CSV table of C-alpha atoms and ligand atoms in Angstrom, one decimal:
chain,number,residue,atom,x,y,z
A,1,MET,CA,-2.5,-169.1,-63.1
A,2,ASN,CA,-4.1,-167.5,-60.2
A,3,ARG,CA,-3.7,-163.8,-60.6
A,4,LYS,CA,-3.0,-161.3,-57.9
A,5,VAL,CA,-5.5,-158.5,-57.8
A,6,ILE,CA,-5.1,-155.2,-55.8
A,7,THR,CA,-8.4,-153.1,-55.3
A,8,ILE,CA,-8.5,-149.4,-54.5
A,9,ASP,CA,-11.9,-148.2,-53.7
A,10,GLY,CA,-12.9,-144.7,-52.4
A,11,PRO,CA,-14.9,-141.5,-53.1
A,12,SER,CA,-14.1,-139.0,-56.0
A,13,GLY,CA,-11.0,-137.1,-55.4
A,14,SER,CA,-9.4,-139.4,-53.0
A,15,GLY,CA,-6.5,-139.9,-55.4
A,16,LYS,CA,-7.3,-143.5,-56.0
A,17,SER,CA,-6.8,-143.4,-59.9
A,18,THR,CA,-3.5,-141.6,-59.8
A,19,VAL,CA,-2.2,-143.9,-56.9
A,20,ALA,CA,-3.4,-147.0,-58.8
A,21,LYS,CA,-1.8,-146.0,-62.1
A,22,LEU,CA,1.5,-145.2,-60.5
A,23,LEU,CA,1.4,-148.4,-58.3
A,24,SER,CA,0.8,-150.5,-61.4
A,25,GLU,CA,3.6,-149.0,-63.1
A,26,ARG,CA,6.0,-149.5,-60.3
A,27,LEU,CA,4.8,-153.3,-60.0
A,28,GLY,CA,4.6,-153.7,-63.7
A,29,TRP,CA,0.9,-154.9,-63.4
A,30,SER,CA,-2.0,-154.2,-65.6
A,31,TYR,CA,-4.2,-151.4,-64.5
A,32,LEU,CA,-8.0,-151.1,-64.7
A,33,ASP,CA,-10.0,-147.8,-64.2
A,34,SER,CA,-13.5,-149.0,-63.6
A,35,GLY,CA,-14.8,-145.4,-63.1
A,36,ALA,CA,-13.8,-145.0,-66.9
A,37,ILE,CA,-16.0,-147.9,-67.9
A,38,TYR,CA,-18.9,-146.2,-66.3
A,39,ARG,CA,-17.9,-142.8,-67.9
A,40,LEU,CA,-17.6,-144.5,-71.2
A,41,VAL,CA,-21.2,-145.8,-71.0
A,42,ALA,CA,-22.4,-142.3,-70.0
A,43,TYR,CA,-20.5,-140.6,-72.7
A,44,LYS,CA,-21.7,-143.1,-75.4
A,45,SER,CA,-25.4,-142.8,-74.1
A,46,LEU,CA,-25.3,-139.1,-74.1
A,47,ASN,CA,-23.9,-139.0,-77.6
A,48,SER,CA,-26.5,-141.5,-79.1
A,49,ASP,CA,-30.1,-142.3,-79.3
A,50,CYS,CA,-30.3,-144.3,-76.1
A,51,ARG,CA,-33.8,-143.5,-74.8
A,52,THR,CA,-34.8,-146.6,-72.9
A,53,GLU,CA,-33.0,-149.1,-70.4
A,54,THR,CA,-33.3,-151.7,-73.4
A,55,ASP,CA,-31.5,-149.4,-75.8
A,56,LEU,CA,-28.8,-148.7,-73.1
A,57,LEU,CA,-28.3,-152.5,-72.3
A,58,LYS,CA,-28.0,-153.2,-76.0
A,59,MET,CA,-25.5,-150.5,-76.5
A,60,ILE,CA,-23.4,-151.8,-73.6
A,61,GLU,CA,-23.4,-155.4,-75.3
A,62,GLY,CA,-21.7,-154.0,-78.2
A,63,ILE,CA,-19.5,-151.4,-76.5
A,64,ASN,CA,-15.8,-151.5,-77.7
A,65,ILE,CA,-13.6,-150.2,-74.9
A,66,ASN,CA,-9.7,-150.2,-74.9
A,67,PHE,CA,-7.2,-148.8,-72.5
A,68,GLU,CA,-3.7,-148.0,-73.2
A,69,PHE,CA,-0.9,-147.2,-70.8
A,70,LYS,CA,2.3,-146.5,-72.7
A,71,ASP,CA,5.3,-144.3,-71.8
A,72,LYS,CA,3.5,-143.0,-68.7
A,73,VAL,CA,0.6,-141.8,-70.9
A,74,TYR,CA,-2.8,-143.3,-70.2
A,75,LYS,CA,-5.4,-143.3,-73.0
A,76,VAL,CA,-9.0,-144.5,-73.1
A,77,TYR,CA,-10.5,-145.4,-76.5
A,78,LEU,CA,-14.1,-146.0,-77.3
A,79,ASP,CA,-14.6,-147.6,-80.8
A,80,SER,CA,-11.2,-146.7,-81.6
A,81,LYS,CA,-11.8,-142.8,-80.8
A,82,ASP,CA,-9.6,-141.4,-78.2
A,83,VAL,CA,-11.9,-140.1,-75.5
A,84,THR,CA,-9.4,-139.8,-72.6
A,85,ASP,CA,-10.3,-136.1,-71.9
A,86,ALA,CA,-13.8,-135.9,-73.1
A,87,ILE,CA,-14.8,-138.5,-70.5
A,88,ARG,CA,-13.4,-136.5,-67.6
A,89,ASP,CA,-16.1,-133.8,-68.1
A,90,GLU,CA,-18.0,-133.1,-64.9
A,91,ILE,CA,-21.4,-133.8,-66.9
A,92,ILE,CA,-20.1,-137.2,-67.8
A,93,GLY,CA,-19.1,-137.9,-64.2
A,94,GLU,CA,-22.6,-136.9,-63.1
A,95,GLU,CA,-24.2,-139.0,-65.7
A,96,ALA,CA,-22.0,-142.0,-64.9
A,97,SER,CA,-22.9,-141.6,-61.1
A,98,LYS,CA,-26.7,-141.8,-62.3
A,99,LEU,CA,-26.3,-144.8,-64.6
A,100,ALA,CA,-24.4,-146.6,-61.9
A,101,LYS,CA,-27.5,-146.9,-59.8
A,102,ASN,CA,-29.0,-149.3,-62.4
A,103,SER,CA,-28.4,-152.9,-61.3
A,104,LYS,CA,-28.8,-154.2,-64.9
A,105,VAL,CA,-26.1,-151.8,-66.1
A,106,ARG,CA,-24.0,-152.9,-63.2
A,107,THR,CA,-24.4,-156.5,-64.1
A,108,ALA,CA,-23.7,-156.0,-67.7
A,109,LEU,CA,-20.4,-154.3,-66.8
A,110,ILE,CA,-19.1,-156.9,-64.3
A,111,ASN,CA,-17.6,-159.5,-66.8
A,112,ILE,CA,-15.9,-156.7,-68.7
A,113,GLN,CA,-14.2,-155.8,-65.6
A,114,ARG,CA,-13.4,-159.3,-64.3
A,115,ASN,CA,-12.1,-160.4,-67.7
A,116,TYR,CA,-9.8,-157.3,-68.1
A,117,GLY,CA,-6.2,-158.1,-68.4
A,118,CYS,CA,-6.8,-161.8,-68.9
A,119,SER,CA,-4.7,-163.6,-66.4
A,120,SER,CA,-2.1,-160.8,-65.7
A,121,ASN,CA,-1.8,-159.3,-62.3
A,122,LEU,CA,-4.2,-156.3,-61.9
A,123,ILE,CA,-4.4,-153.2,-60.0
A,124,THR,CA,-8.0,-151.6,-60.3
A,125,ASP,CA,-9.8,-148.6,-58.7
A,126,GLY,CA,-13.6,-147.9,-58.2
A,127,ARG,CA,-16.4,-148.0,-55.8
A,128,ASP,CA,-17.1,-151.7,-55.5
A,129,MET,CA,-14.0,-153.3,-56.7
A,130,GLY,CA,-13.1,-155.0,-53.4
A,131,SER,CA,-16.8,-155.6,-52.3
A,132,VAL,CA,-18.4,-157.0,-55.5
A,133,VAL,CA,-16.2,-157.2,-58.5
A,134,PHE,CA,-13.1,-158.9,-57.1
A,135,PRO,CA,-14.3,-159.8,-53.5
A,136,ASN,CA,-11.2,-162.4,-53.2
A,137,ALA,CA,-8.6,-159.7,-54.0
A,138,THR,CA,-5.2,-160.3,-52.6
A,139,LEU,CA,-5.1,-156.8,-51.1
A,140,LYS,CA,-8.0,-154.4,-50.6
A,141,VAL,CA,-7.4,-150.7,-50.0
A,142,PHE,CA,-9.9,-147.9,-49.3
A,143,LEU,CA,-8.8,-144.5,-49.9
A,144,THR,CA,-10.4,-141.5,-48.2
A,145,ALA,CA,-9.7,-137.7,-47.8
A,146,SER,CA,-11.9,-134.8,-46.3
A,147,LEU,CA,-14.5,-133.3,-48.6
A,148,LYS,CA,-12.6,-130.0,-48.5
A,149,GLU,CA,-9.4,-131.7,-49.5
A,150,ARG,CA,-10.9,-133.7,-52.3
A,151,ALA,CA,-12.8,-130.7,-53.7
A,152,ALA,CA,-9.5,-128.5,-53.6
A,153,ARG,CA,-7.7,-131.2,-55.5
A,154,ARG,CA,-10.4,-131.4,-58.1
A,155,TYR,CA,-10.4,-127.5,-58.3
A,156,LEU,CA,-6.7,-127.4,-58.9
A,157,GLU,CA,-7.0,-130.2,-61.6
A,158,ILE,CA,-9.8,-128.2,-63.5
A,159,GLN,CA,-7.8,-124.9,-63.2
A,160,ASN,CA,-4.6,-126.5,-64.4
A,161,ASN,CA,-6.6,-127.4,-67.7
A,162,GLY,CA,-7.2,-123.6,-68.1
A,163,VAL,CA,-10.9,-123.9,-67.2
A,164,ALA,CA,-12.5,-121.3,-64.9
A,165,THR,CA,-14.4,-122.9,-61.9
A,166,ASP,CA,-15.8,-122.3,-58.6
A,167,LEU,CA,-14.6,-124.1,-55.5
A,168,SER,CA,-17.6,-124.2,-53.4
A,169,GLU,CA,-19.7,-125.5,-56.5
A,170,ILE,CA,-17.4,-128.3,-57.0
A,171,GLU,CA,-17.7,-129.1,-53.2
A,172,LEU,CA,-21.5,-129.1,-53.5
A,173,THR,CA,-21.5,-131.3,-56.7
A,174,MET,CA,-19.0,-133.7,-55.0
A,175,LYS,CA,-21.1,-134.0,-51.9
A,176,ALA,CA,-24.1,-134.9,-54.0
A,177,ARG,CA,-22.2,-137.5,-55.9
A,178,ASP,CA,-20.8,-139.2,-52.7
A,179,GLU,CA,-24.2,-139.4,-51.3
A,180,ARG,CA,-25.5,-141.0,-54.6
A,181,ASP,CA,-22.7,-143.5,-54.7
A,182,GLU,CA,-23.0,-144.4,-51.2
A,183,LYS,CA,-26.7,-144.6,-50.8
A,184,ARG,CA,-27.8,-146.4,-54.0
A,185,GLU,CA,-29.2,-149.9,-53.4
A,186,VAL,CA,-26.8,-152.0,-55.5
A,187,SER,CA,-23.2,-152.1,-54.9
A,188,PRO,CA,-22.9,-148.8,-53.0
A,189,LEU,CA,-19.5,-147.2,-52.2
A,190,ILE,CA,-18.5,-148.9,-49.0
A,191,GLU,CA,-15.2,-149.8,-47.3
A,192,PRO,CA,-15.0,-153.4,-48.3
A,193,PHE,CA,-14.5,-156.2,-45.7
A,194,GLY,CA,-10.8,-156.7,-45.0
A,195,SER,CA,-9.6,-153.6,-46.5
A,196,ILE,CA,-6.9,-151.3,-45.4
A,197,ASN,CA,-8.1,-147.8,-44.8
A,198,ILE,CA,-5.8,-144.8,-45.7
A,199,ASP,CA,-7.0,-141.3,-45.1
A,200,THR,CA,-4.9,-139.3,-47.7
A,201,THR,CA,-6.0,-135.8,-46.6
A,202,LEU,CA,-2.4,-135.0,-45.2
A,203,TYR,CA,-0.4,-136.9,-47.7
A,204,ASP,CA,0.6,-136.3,-51.3
A,205,ILE,CA,0.4,-138.8,-53.9
A,206,ALA,CA,4.0,-140.1,-53.9
A,207,GLU,CA,3.6,-140.8,-50.1
A,208,VAL,CA,0.5,-142.6,-50.6
A,209,VAL,CA,2.2,-144.8,-53.5
A,210,GLU,CA,5.1,-145.4,-51.1
A,211,LYS,CA,2.9,-146.5,-48.4
A,212,LEU,CA,1.0,-148.9,-50.4
A,213,PHE,CA,4.1,-150.4,-52.1
A,214,SER,CA,5.7,-151.1,-48.7
A,215,ILE,CA,2.3,-152.6,-47.5
A,216,TRP,CA,2.2,-154.7,-50.6
A,217,ASP,CA,5.9,-155.7,-50.3
A,218,ASN,CA,5.5,-156.7,-46.7
A,219,LYS,CA,2.5,-158.8,-47.5
A,220,ALA,CA,4.4,-160.6,-50.4
A,221,LEU,CA,7.3,-161.2,-48.2
A,222,LEU,CA,5.1,-162.8,-45.4
A,223,ALA,CA,3.4,-165.0,-48.0
A,224,ARG,CA,6.8,-166.5,-49.2
B,301,DC,O1,-14.3,-142.7,-60.3
B,301,DC,P1,-15.0,-141.9,-61.3
B,301,DC,O2,-15.2,-140.6,-60.7
B,301,DC,O3,-14.4,-142.0,-62.7
B,301,DC,O4,-16.5,-142.7,-61.5
B,301,DC,C1,-17.6,-142.0,-62.1
B,301,DC,C2,-18.8,-142.7,-61.6
B,301,DC,O5,-18.9,-144.1,-61.9
B,301,DC,C3,-19.0,-142.7,-60.1
B,301,DC,O6,-19.6,-141.6,-59.6
B,301,DC,C4,-19.8,-143.9,-59.8
B,301,DC,C5,-19.5,-144.7,-60.9
B,301,DC,N1,-18.7,-146.0,-60.6
B,301,DC,C6,-19.3,-147.1,-60.0
B,301,DC,O7,-20.4,-147.0,-59.6
B,301,DC,N2,-18.7,-148.1,-59.7
B,301,DC,C7,-17.3,-148.2,-59.9
B,301,DC,N3,-16.7,-149.3,-59.6
B,301,DC,C8,-16.6,-147.0,-60.4
B,301,DC,C9,-17.4,-145.9,-60.7
């Protein structure tokens, strides 16, 4: 079976993960959060004795990752431990972005991403899903939003979790992470060839999901 794949790439805070999750639910497709894979590797390396690149690659070889999306609740497991919240920490995001510069790490993670969900239709989000991991995806989307808006969204998210935070610091960290993800030599964050660009600055999540659903519906209709 030739499975259908929709890729949603974009910088942090563009809303891609939330949109991808909701769209996968609406279409009944599998969902892969590729950023979570990089975060899991970062989490495991920070909580283990990985000192060298060889240690890191060996650790990736044996990594046991599981995603669960049930009753609208999304969970991420590492070696059967629920790490859904733990990997969302800013420190883990920073470390993930640093590890993501390593070409051997990226190569080691490519098959995990490509084999995910076996042959079922897939919605996936990340930085290089449409450009490198699934270059022949059925539909490619690039989500953006202004830095100010993305930082404000992240600020609200952290505040809603009851953690004190500082908006200008979030903006600075986000800017640095964007630059690292965009300027790295291997698989940088780019707008993939043939993708549809949607600026979400002025839209809420439900509007973006609706927009993408109708783009997909029209495309599917035309292909019939
Ligand atoms: O989307 P996120 O914030 O969960 O991703 C964390 C980091 O992982 C991001 O800063 C860069 C890296 N990443 C990547 O390099 N390629 C991907 N496809 C997904 C994430």
